[in-house]
Short mmCIF file of N, CA and C in Angstrom, two decimals:
data_model
loop_
_atom_site.label_atom_id
_atom_site.label_comp_id
_atom_site.label_asym_id
_atom_site.label_seq_id
_atom_site.Cartn_x
_atom_site.Cartn_y
_atom_site.Cartn_z
N TYR A 69 -41.96 76.50 213.62
CA TYR A 69 -42.67 75.86 214.71
C TYR A 69 -43.59 74.73 214.23
N ILE A 70 -43.44 74.32 212.98
CA ILE A 70 -44.32 73.30 212.43
C ILE A 70 -44.24 72.01 213.22
N LYS A 71 -43.10 71.70 213.79
CA LYS A 71 -42.94 70.45 214.55
C LYS A 71 -43.83 70.43 215.79
N GLU A 72 -44.18 71.59 216.30
CA GLU A 72 -45.03 71.67 217.50
C GLU A 72 -46.41 71.06 217.27
N TYR A 73 -46.83 70.98 216.01
CA TYR A 73 -48.14 70.43 215.69
C TYR A 73 -48.15 68.90 215.66
N GLY A 74 -46.99 68.29 215.55
CA GLY A 74 -46.94 66.84 215.50
C GLY A 74 -47.44 66.25 214.18
N ILE A 75 -47.46 67.05 213.14
CA ILE A 75 -47.94 66.59 211.84
C ILE A 75 -46.82 65.77 211.18
N THR A 76 -47.18 64.57 210.72
CA THR A 76 -46.18 63.71 210.10
C THR A 76 -46.51 63.36 208.65
N GLU A 77 -47.72 63.58 208.22
CA GLU A 77 -48.13 63.26 206.85
C GLU A 77 -47.46 64.24 205.89
N LEU A 78 -46.67 63.68 204.96
CA LEU A 78 -45.89 64.50 204.04
C LEU A 78 -46.78 65.44 203.23
N GLY A 79 -47.90 64.94 202.72
CA GLY A 79 -48.79 65.78 201.92
C GLY A 79 -49.27 67.00 202.69
N ASP A 80 -49.61 66.79 203.96
CA ASP A 80 -50.05 67.90 204.80
C ASP A 80 -48.91 68.90 205.04
N LEU A 81 -47.72 68.38 205.30
CA LEU A 81 -46.56 69.25 205.54
C LEU A 81 -46.24 70.08 204.28
N VAL A 82 -46.33 69.46 203.13
CA VAL A 82 -46.06 70.18 201.88
C VAL A 82 -47.10 71.27 201.66
N ASP A 83 -48.37 70.93 201.88
CA ASP A 83 -49.43 71.94 201.72
C ASP A 83 -49.21 73.12 202.65
N ILE A 84 -48.87 72.83 203.89
CA ILE A 84 -48.65 73.89 204.88
C ILE A 84 -47.41 74.71 204.50
N ALA A 85 -46.35 74.04 204.05
CA ALA A 85 -45.13 74.75 203.65
C ALA A 85 -45.43 75.69 202.49
N LYS A 86 -46.22 75.24 201.52
CA LYS A 86 -46.56 76.09 200.37
C LYS A 86 -47.40 77.29 200.80
N LEU A 87 -48.36 77.06 201.68
CA LEU A 87 -49.18 78.17 202.18
C LEU A 87 -48.32 79.17 202.94
N SER A 88 -47.47 78.65 203.78
CA SER A 88 -46.58 79.50 204.56
C SER A 88 -45.64 80.28 203.64
N ALA A 89 -45.09 79.59 202.65
CA ALA A 89 -44.15 80.23 201.73
C ALA A 89 -44.82 81.35 200.93
N HIS A 90 -46.06 81.12 200.55
CA HIS A 90 -46.77 82.13 199.78
C HIS A 90 -47.00 83.41 200.59
N ASN A 91 -47.11 83.26 201.90
CA ASN A 91 -47.36 84.41 202.77
C ASN A 91 -46.11 84.98 203.41
N ASP A 92 -45.11 84.15 203.63
CA ASP A 92 -43.87 84.60 204.27
C ASP A 92 -42.70 83.84 203.66
N GLY A 93 -42.30 84.28 202.48
CA GLY A 93 -41.24 83.59 201.76
C GLY A 93 -39.92 83.54 202.50
N MET A 94 -39.59 84.61 203.19
CA MET A 94 -38.32 84.64 203.90
C MET A 94 -38.33 83.69 205.10
N GLY A 95 -39.37 83.76 205.90
CA GLY A 95 -39.45 82.90 207.08
C GLY A 95 -39.49 81.43 206.71
N THR A 96 -40.28 81.10 205.70
CA THR A 96 -40.36 79.71 205.27
C THR A 96 -39.02 79.25 204.73
N SER A 97 -38.36 80.09 203.96
CA SER A 97 -37.05 79.73 203.41
C SER A 97 -36.04 79.52 204.52
N GLN A 98 -36.08 80.36 205.51
CA GLN A 98 -35.13 80.26 206.62
C GLN A 98 -35.32 78.97 207.41
N TYR A 99 -36.57 78.50 207.51
CA TYR A 99 -36.86 77.33 208.36
C TYR A 99 -37.41 76.14 207.58
N ILE A 100 -37.13 76.05 206.28
CA ILE A 100 -37.67 74.99 205.45
C ILE A 100 -37.28 73.60 205.95
N LYS A 101 -36.12 73.46 206.55
CA LYS A 101 -35.66 72.15 207.03
C LYS A 101 -36.59 71.56 208.08
N GLN A 102 -37.29 72.40 208.81
CA GLN A 102 -38.18 71.90 209.86
C GLN A 102 -39.36 71.10 209.28
N TYR A 103 -39.64 71.29 208.00
CA TYR A 103 -40.74 70.54 207.37
C TYR A 103 -40.31 69.13 206.99
N GLU A 104 -39.02 68.87 207.01
CA GLU A 104 -38.46 67.55 206.72
C GLU A 104 -38.97 66.97 205.40
N ILE A 105 -38.97 67.80 204.37
CA ILE A 105 -39.37 67.37 203.04
C ILE A 105 -38.13 66.81 202.35
N VAL A 106 -38.16 65.53 202.03
CA VAL A 106 -36.99 64.83 201.50
C VAL A 106 -36.78 65.11 200.01
N ASP A 107 -37.82 65.19 199.24
CA ASP A 107 -37.72 65.33 197.79
C ASP A 107 -37.33 66.77 197.42
N GLU A 108 -36.18 66.92 196.76
CA GLU A 108 -35.71 68.27 196.41
C GLU A 108 -36.61 68.95 195.39
N ASN A 109 -37.32 68.19 194.57
CA ASN A 109 -38.26 68.79 193.63
C ASN A 109 -39.41 69.46 194.37
N ILE A 110 -39.86 68.84 195.45
CA ILE A 110 -40.93 69.43 196.26
C ILE A 110 -40.40 70.65 197.00
N ARG A 111 -39.18 70.56 197.52
CA ARG A 111 -38.58 71.73 198.19
C ARG A 111 -38.45 72.88 197.20
N ALA A 112 -38.10 72.57 195.95
CA ALA A 112 -37.99 73.61 194.92
C ALA A 112 -39.36 74.24 194.66
N GLN A 113 -40.42 73.43 194.67
CA GLN A 113 -41.77 73.98 194.50
C GLN A 113 -42.09 74.96 195.62
N VAL A 114 -41.70 74.61 196.83
CA VAL A 114 -41.93 75.50 197.97
C VAL A 114 -41.13 76.80 197.77
N ALA A 115 -39.91 76.68 197.28
CA ALA A 115 -39.09 77.87 197.02
C ALA A 115 -39.77 78.78 195.99
N LEU A 116 -40.36 78.18 194.98
CA LEU A 116 -41.06 78.98 193.97
C LEU A 116 -42.27 79.68 194.58
N TYR A 117 -42.97 79.01 195.46
CA TYR A 117 -44.08 79.66 196.17
C TYR A 117 -43.55 80.82 197.01
N ALA A 118 -42.41 80.61 197.65
CA ALA A 118 -41.83 81.66 198.49
C ALA A 118 -41.44 82.88 197.65
N CYS A 119 -41.09 82.65 196.41
CA CYS A 119 -40.75 83.77 195.51
C CYS A 119 -41.93 84.72 195.32
N HIS A 120 -43.14 84.21 195.47
CA HIS A 120 -44.31 85.07 195.31
C HIS A 120 -44.33 86.19 196.34
N SER A 121 -43.87 85.89 197.55
CA SER A 121 -44.01 86.90 198.59
C SER A 121 -42.73 87.66 198.89
N PHE A 122 -41.59 87.00 198.79
CA PHE A 122 -40.37 87.70 199.18
C PHE A 122 -39.16 87.04 198.53
N LYS A 123 -38.85 87.48 197.32
CA LYS A 123 -37.79 86.87 196.55
C LYS A 123 -36.42 87.00 197.22
N ALA A 124 -36.20 88.10 197.91
CA ALA A 124 -34.91 88.29 198.58
C ALA A 124 -34.72 87.23 199.66
N GLY A 125 -35.79 86.88 200.34
CA GLY A 125 -35.68 85.85 201.37
C GLY A 125 -35.30 84.51 200.80
N VAL A 126 -35.87 84.18 199.65
CA VAL A 126 -35.51 82.93 198.99
C VAL A 126 -34.05 82.97 198.58
N SER A 127 -33.63 84.06 197.98
CA SER A 127 -32.24 84.19 197.53
C SER A 127 -31.27 84.15 198.70
N GLN A 128 -31.64 84.77 199.77
CA GLN A 128 -30.78 84.79 200.95
C GLN A 128 -30.66 83.41 201.58
N TYR A 129 -31.75 82.64 201.57
CA TYR A 129 -31.77 81.35 202.26
C TYR A 129 -31.92 80.15 201.32
N ILE A 130 -31.58 80.30 200.04
CA ILE A 130 -31.75 79.21 199.08
C ILE A 130 -31.00 77.95 199.51
N ASN A 131 -29.88 78.11 200.17
CA ASN A 131 -29.11 76.93 200.60
C ASN A 131 -29.85 76.09 201.64
N GLU A 132 -30.78 76.69 202.35
CA GLU A 132 -31.57 75.94 203.34
C GLU A 132 -32.45 74.88 202.67
N TYR A 133 -32.75 75.08 201.39
CA TYR A 133 -33.58 74.12 200.66
C TYR A 133 -32.80 72.87 200.26
N GLU A 134 -31.48 72.93 200.36
CA GLU A 134 -30.61 71.80 200.03
C GLU A 134 -30.96 71.18 198.68
N ILE A 135 -30.99 72.00 197.65
CA ILE A 135 -31.28 71.53 196.30
C ILE A 135 -29.95 71.25 195.62
N ALA A 136 -29.69 69.98 195.33
CA ALA A 136 -28.42 69.57 194.75
C ALA A 136 -28.34 69.85 193.25
N ASP A 137 -29.44 69.74 192.57
CA ASP A 137 -29.47 69.88 191.12
C ASP A 137 -29.35 71.34 190.70
N GLU A 138 -28.26 71.67 190.01
CA GLU A 138 -28.01 73.06 189.58
C GLU A 138 -29.13 73.58 188.69
N SER A 139 -29.68 72.74 187.84
CA SER A 139 -30.73 73.21 186.93
C SER A 139 -31.99 73.60 187.70
N ILE A 140 -32.27 72.92 188.78
CA ILE A 140 -33.43 73.29 189.61
C ILE A 140 -33.15 74.59 190.35
N ARG A 141 -31.94 74.73 190.89
CA ARG A 141 -31.56 75.99 191.55
C ARG A 141 -31.63 77.15 190.55
N ALA A 142 -31.23 76.89 189.31
CA ALA A 142 -31.26 77.92 188.27
C ALA A 142 -32.70 78.33 187.96
N GLN A 143 -33.62 77.37 187.95
CA GLN A 143 -35.03 77.70 187.72
C GLN A 143 -35.56 78.62 188.81
N VAL A 144 -35.21 78.31 190.04
CA VAL A 144 -35.65 79.16 191.16
C VAL A 144 -35.02 80.54 191.04
N ALA A 145 -33.75 80.59 190.71
CA ALA A 145 -33.05 81.88 190.57
C ALA A 145 -33.68 82.71 189.45
N LEU A 146 -33.98 82.08 188.35
CA LEU A 146 -34.58 82.80 187.23
C LEU A 146 -35.94 83.36 187.62
N TYR A 147 -36.70 82.58 188.35
CA TYR A 147 -38.01 83.05 188.80
C TYR A 147 -37.86 84.20 189.80
N ALA A 148 -36.91 84.07 190.72
CA ALA A 148 -36.68 85.12 191.71
C ALA A 148 -36.21 86.41 191.03
N ALA A 149 -35.42 86.27 189.97
CA ALA A 149 -34.90 87.44 189.26
C ALA A 149 -36.00 88.22 188.55
N GLN A 150 -37.12 87.57 188.29
CA GLN A 150 -38.19 88.19 187.52
C GLN A 150 -39.02 89.19 188.32
N GLY A 151 -38.81 89.26 189.61
CA GLY A 151 -39.55 90.22 190.41
C GLY A 151 -38.65 91.35 190.84
N PHE A 152 -39.23 92.53 191.07
CA PHE A 152 -38.41 93.65 191.54
C PHE A 152 -37.88 93.30 192.91
N ASN A 153 -36.57 93.24 192.99
CA ASN A 153 -35.97 92.76 194.21
C ASN A 153 -34.57 93.31 194.34
N GLY A 154 -34.38 94.23 195.22
CA GLY A 154 -33.08 94.85 195.38
C GLY A 154 -32.00 93.90 195.83
N ASN A 155 -32.34 92.85 196.53
CA ASN A 155 -31.33 91.96 197.08
C ASN A 155 -31.04 90.74 196.23
N PHE A 156 -31.78 90.52 195.16
CA PHE A 156 -31.57 89.31 194.38
C PHE A 156 -30.13 89.18 193.91
N SER A 157 -29.63 90.17 193.18
CA SER A 157 -28.28 90.08 192.63
C SER A 157 -27.22 89.98 193.73
N GLN A 158 -27.48 90.61 194.83
CA GLN A 158 -26.54 90.54 195.96
C GLN A 158 -26.36 89.09 196.43
N HIS A 159 -27.39 88.27 196.29
CA HIS A 159 -27.35 86.90 196.80
C HIS A 159 -27.24 85.84 195.71
N ILE A 160 -26.92 86.22 194.48
CA ILE A 160 -26.87 85.25 193.38
C ILE A 160 -25.88 84.12 193.65
N LYS A 161 -24.79 84.39 194.34
CA LYS A 161 -23.81 83.34 194.63
C LYS A 161 -24.40 82.23 195.49
N ASN A 162 -25.42 82.56 196.28
CA ASN A 162 -26.03 81.54 197.13
C ASN A 162 -26.65 80.40 196.33
N TYR A 163 -26.95 80.66 195.07
CA TYR A 163 -27.55 79.62 194.22
C TYR A 163 -26.51 78.62 193.71
N ARG A 164 -25.23 78.93 193.87
CA ARG A 164 -24.13 78.05 193.48
C ARG A 164 -24.24 77.59 192.02
N ILE A 165 -24.56 78.52 191.14
CA ILE A 165 -24.67 78.20 189.72
C ILE A 165 -23.32 78.46 189.07
N LYS A 166 -22.80 77.47 188.38
CA LYS A 166 -21.50 77.58 187.72
C LYS A 166 -21.63 77.80 186.22
N ASN A 167 -22.73 77.39 185.64
CA ASN A 167 -22.94 77.47 184.19
C ASN A 167 -23.04 78.93 183.76
N GLN A 168 -22.06 79.37 182.98
CA GLN A 168 -21.99 80.78 182.55
C GLN A 168 -23.21 81.18 181.72
N GLU A 169 -23.66 80.30 180.86
CA GLU A 169 -24.81 80.61 180.00
C GLU A 169 -26.06 80.89 180.85
N ILE A 170 -26.25 80.08 181.87
CA ILE A 170 -27.40 80.27 182.76
C ILE A 170 -27.25 81.56 183.56
N LEU A 171 -26.05 81.81 184.06
CA LEU A 171 -25.81 83.04 184.82
C LEU A 171 -26.08 84.28 183.98
N VAL A 172 -25.67 84.25 182.72
CA VAL A 172 -25.90 85.38 181.83
C VAL A 172 -27.40 85.58 181.63
N LYS A 173 -28.11 84.48 181.41
CA LYS A 173 -29.57 84.57 181.21
C LYS A 173 -30.24 85.18 182.44
N ILE A 174 -29.84 84.74 183.61
CA ILE A 174 -30.42 85.27 184.85
C ILE A 174 -30.08 86.75 185.02
N ALA A 175 -28.83 87.11 184.75
CA ALA A 175 -28.41 88.51 184.88
C ALA A 175 -29.17 89.40 183.90
N LYS A 176 -29.42 88.91 182.70
CA LYS A 176 -30.16 89.71 181.72
C LYS A 176 -31.59 89.95 182.19
N VAL A 177 -32.20 88.93 182.75
CA VAL A 177 -33.56 89.10 183.28
C VAL A 177 -33.54 90.09 184.43
N SER A 178 -32.60 89.92 185.33
CA SER A 178 -32.49 90.81 186.49
C SER A 178 -32.23 92.26 186.05
N ALA A 179 -31.39 92.44 185.04
CA ALA A 179 -31.07 93.79 184.56
C ALA A 179 -32.29 94.50 184.01
N GLN A 180 -33.18 93.76 183.40
CA GLN A 180 -34.39 94.36 182.83
C GLN A 180 -35.41 94.72 183.91
N ILE A 181 -35.30 94.08 185.06
CA ILE A 181 -36.23 94.33 186.17
C ILE A 181 -35.66 95.37 187.13
N ASN A 182 -34.37 95.26 187.42
CA ASN A 182 -33.73 96.14 188.39
C ASN A 182 -32.29 96.42 187.95
N GLY A 183 -32.17 97.36 187.03
CA GLY A 183 -30.86 97.69 186.47
C GLY A 183 -29.87 98.21 187.49
N LEU A 184 -30.35 98.96 188.47
CA LEU A 184 -29.45 99.51 189.48
C LEU A 184 -28.79 98.40 190.29
N GLU A 185 -29.57 97.51 190.86
CA GLU A 185 -29.00 96.47 191.73
C GLU A 185 -28.22 95.42 190.94
N THR A 186 -28.65 95.15 189.72
CA THR A 186 -27.87 94.23 188.89
C THR A 186 -26.50 94.84 188.61
N SER A 187 -26.46 96.13 188.30
CA SER A 187 -25.19 96.81 188.05
C SER A 187 -24.34 96.85 189.32
N ARG A 188 -24.95 97.15 190.42
CA ARG A 188 -24.22 97.24 191.69
C ARG A 188 -23.55 95.91 192.04
N TYR A 189 -24.23 94.80 191.78
CA TYR A 189 -23.73 93.49 192.19
C TYR A 189 -23.35 92.59 191.02
N ILE A 190 -23.06 93.16 189.86
CA ILE A 190 -22.76 92.36 188.67
C ILE A 190 -21.58 91.41 188.90
N LYS A 191 -20.62 91.80 189.69
CA LYS A 191 -19.46 90.94 189.95
C LYS A 191 -19.85 89.67 190.70
N GLU A 192 -20.94 89.72 191.44
CA GLU A 192 -21.40 88.55 192.19
C GLU A 192 -21.79 87.39 191.27
N TYR A 193 -22.15 87.71 190.03
CA TYR A 193 -22.54 86.67 189.07
C TYR A 193 -21.34 85.85 188.60
N GLY A 194 -20.16 86.44 188.62
CA GLY A 194 -18.97 85.75 188.15
C GLY A 194 -18.95 85.55 186.64
N ILE A 195 -19.60 86.43 185.92
CA ILE A 195 -19.64 86.34 184.46
C ILE A 195 -18.29 86.80 183.90
N THR A 196 -17.74 85.97 183.02
CA THR A 196 -16.37 86.24 182.55
C THR A 196 -16.29 86.83 181.15
N GLU A 197 -17.29 86.63 180.32
CA GLU A 197 -17.24 87.13 178.94
C GLU A 197 -17.62 88.61 178.89
N LEU A 198 -16.69 89.42 178.38
CA LEU A 198 -16.92 90.86 178.30
C LEU A 198 -18.13 91.20 177.43
N GLU A 199 -18.31 90.47 176.35
CA GLU A 199 -19.45 90.72 175.46
C GLU A 199 -20.78 90.54 176.21
N ASP A 200 -20.84 89.53 177.05
CA ASP A 200 -22.04 89.30 177.85
C ASP A 200 -22.25 90.45 178.84
N LEU A 201 -21.17 90.91 179.45
CA LEU A 201 -21.27 92.02 180.40
C LEU A 201 -21.75 93.30 179.72
N VAL A 202 -21.31 93.53 178.51
CA VAL A 202 -21.77 94.70 177.75
C VAL A 202 -23.27 94.59 177.48
N ASP A 203 -23.70 93.41 177.06
CA ASP A 203 -25.14 93.20 176.81
C ASP A 203 -25.97 93.42 178.07
N ILE A 204 -25.48 92.93 179.19
CA ILE A 204 -26.20 93.09 180.46
C ILE A 204 -26.25 94.57 180.85
N ALA A 205 -25.13 95.26 180.69
CA ALA A 205 -25.08 96.69 181.02
C ALA A 205 -26.06 97.49 180.15
N LYS A 206 -26.17 97.12 178.90
CA LYS A 206 -27.12 97.81 178.01
C LYS A 206 -28.55 97.60 178.48
N LEU A 207 -28.88 96.38 178.88
CA LEU A 207 -30.23 96.11 179.39
C LEU A 207 -30.48 96.87 180.69
N ALA A 208 -29.47 96.88 181.55
CA ALA A 208 -29.60 97.60 182.82
C ALA A 208 -29.79 99.10 182.59
N ALA A 209 -29.06 99.64 181.63
CA ALA A 209 -29.16 101.08 181.33
C ALA A 209 -30.56 101.44 180.83
N GLN A 210 -31.17 100.54 180.10
CA GLN A 210 -32.53 100.78 179.59
C GLN A 210 -33.55 100.74 180.72
N ASN A 211 -33.24 100.02 181.78
CA ASN A 211 -34.14 99.93 182.93
C ASN A 211 -33.89 101.05 183.92
N ASN A 212 -32.62 101.34 184.20
CA ASN A 212 -32.27 102.33 185.21
C ASN A 212 -30.96 103.00 184.80
N GLY A 213 -31.07 104.07 184.05
CA GLY A 213 -29.89 104.76 183.55
C GLY A 213 -29.00 105.31 184.64
N ILE A 214 -29.61 105.90 185.65
CA ILE A 214 -28.82 106.48 186.75
C ILE A 214 -28.04 105.39 187.48
N GLY A 215 -28.72 104.32 187.85
CA GLY A 215 -28.06 103.24 188.59
C GLY A 215 -26.96 102.57 187.79
N THR A 216 -27.22 102.36 186.51
CA THR A 216 -26.20 101.74 185.67
C THR A 216 -25.00 102.69 185.54
N SER A 217 -25.27 103.97 185.35
CA SER A 217 -24.17 104.94 185.25
C SER A 217 -23.37 104.98 186.55
N GLN A 218 -24.06 104.92 187.66
CA GLN A 218 -23.39 104.97 188.97
C GLN A 218 -22.45 103.78 189.17
N TYR A 219 -22.83 102.60 188.66
CA TYR A 219 -22.05 101.39 188.90
C TYR A 219 -21.42 100.82 187.63
N ILE A 220 -21.27 101.62 186.59
CA ILE A 220 -20.75 101.13 185.31
C ILE A 220 -19.36 100.51 185.46
N LYS A 221 -18.55 101.02 186.35
CA LYS A 221 -17.19 100.48 186.53
C LYS A 221 -17.20 99.04 187.06
N GLU A 222 -18.30 98.64 187.70
CA GLU A 222 -18.40 97.27 188.22
C GLU A 222 -18.36 96.23 187.10
N TYR A 223 -18.74 96.63 185.90
CA TYR A 223 -18.76 95.71 184.76
C TYR A 223 -17.37 95.43 184.21
N GLY A 224 -16.43 96.31 184.47
CA GLY A 224 -15.08 96.13 183.94
C GLY A 224 -14.97 96.40 182.45
N ILE A 225 -15.91 97.15 181.90
CA ILE A 225 -15.92 97.46 180.48
C ILE A 225 -14.96 98.63 180.22
N THR A 226 -14.04 98.43 179.30
CA THR A 226 -13.05 99.48 179.01
C THR A 226 -13.13 100.00 177.58
N GLU A 227 -13.78 99.28 176.70
CA GLU A 227 -13.90 99.70 175.30
C GLU A 227 -14.77 100.94 175.22
N LEU A 228 -14.20 102.04 174.74
CA LEU A 228 -14.90 103.32 174.69
C LEU A 228 -16.19 103.25 173.89
N GLU A 229 -16.17 102.55 172.77
CA GLU A 229 -17.37 102.43 171.94
C GLU A 229 -18.53 101.79 172.72
N ASP A 230 -18.21 100.76 173.49
CA ASP A 230 -19.24 100.10 174.31
C ASP A 230 -19.76 101.04 175.38
N LEU A 231 -18.85 101.76 176.01
CA LEU A 231 -19.25 102.70 177.07
C LEU A 231 -20.13 103.82 176.52
N VAL A 232 -19.82 104.29 175.33
CA VAL A 232 -20.64 105.34 174.70
C VAL A 232 -22.04 104.79 174.43
N ASP A 233 -22.13 103.59 173.89
CA ASP A 233 -23.43 102.97 173.62
C ASP A 233 -24.25 102.83 174.90
N ILE A 234 -23.62 102.39 175.97
CA ILE A 234 -24.32 102.22 177.25
C ILE A 234 -24.76 103.58 177.80
N ALA A 235 -23.89 104.58 177.71
CA ALA A 235 -24.22 105.92 178.19
C ALA A 235 -25.40 106.50 177.42
N LYS A 236 -25.46 106.25 176.12
CA LYS A 236 -26.59 106.73 175.32
C LYS A 236 -27.89 106.07 175.76
N LEU A 237 -27.85 104.77 176.03
CA LEU A 237 -29.05 104.08 176.51
C LEU A 237 -29.48 104.62 177.87
N ALA A 238 -28.50 104.87 178.73
CA ALA A 238 -28.81 105.44 180.05
C ALA A 238 -29.46 106.81 179.90
N ALA A 239 -28.92 107.62 178.98
CA ALA A 239 -29.48 108.96 178.76
C ALA A 239 -30.89 108.90 178.20
N GLN A 240 -31.14 107.94 177.34
CA GLN A 240 -32.49 107.78 176.79
C GLN A 240 -33.47 107.35 177.87
N ASN A 241 -32.97 106.60 178.84
CA ASN A 241 -33.84 106.08 179.89
C ASN A 241 -34.28 107.19 180.83
N ASP A 242 -33.33 107.95 181.35
CA ASP A 242 -33.73 108.95 182.34
C ASP A 242 -32.84 110.19 182.36
N GLY A 243 -32.24 110.48 181.22
CA GLY A 243 -31.50 111.73 181.11
C GLY A 243 -30.11 111.72 181.69
N THR A 244 -29.60 110.54 182.02
CA THR A 244 -28.23 110.47 182.53
C THR A 244 -27.38 109.75 181.51
N GLY A 245 -26.13 109.85 181.66
CA GLY A 245 -25.25 109.14 180.74
C GLY A 245 -23.83 109.29 181.17
#
């Protein structure tokens, strides 16, 4: 409803968007276009503010920010992954990140914060290297052994030695394996 105020000064709109994002990340993300902020770097700053309050909302509505630069979208994704957020991994595709190295980095961060949801939605990352998937599963098992054990098949890991290592980490975490 920002347009109802008739505010046209970009600086004021950016300040209001940041305040709004800090308090309601999902709502601001959903309606960011109404602020008519042209500079994608400023829109990315607003997205980072929105991550403070509701990372899932940012991840769900990241496309509303219309950020063309993959590296900027990756920065927002990495920041969103750093908070406990059950829906982050579910919405990773919304960031449209193609760089495998960046996706692996984000998945590793997410696995250390929320191993269950990272394991549940690991296929959403589109990570193709099995070695990377094993590393992510190990991190997830250290964070949430039960969740990683529950969704271990999502990783597509078939090497018994790797599975044993992951199961041991899960067991050390919370008695499951």
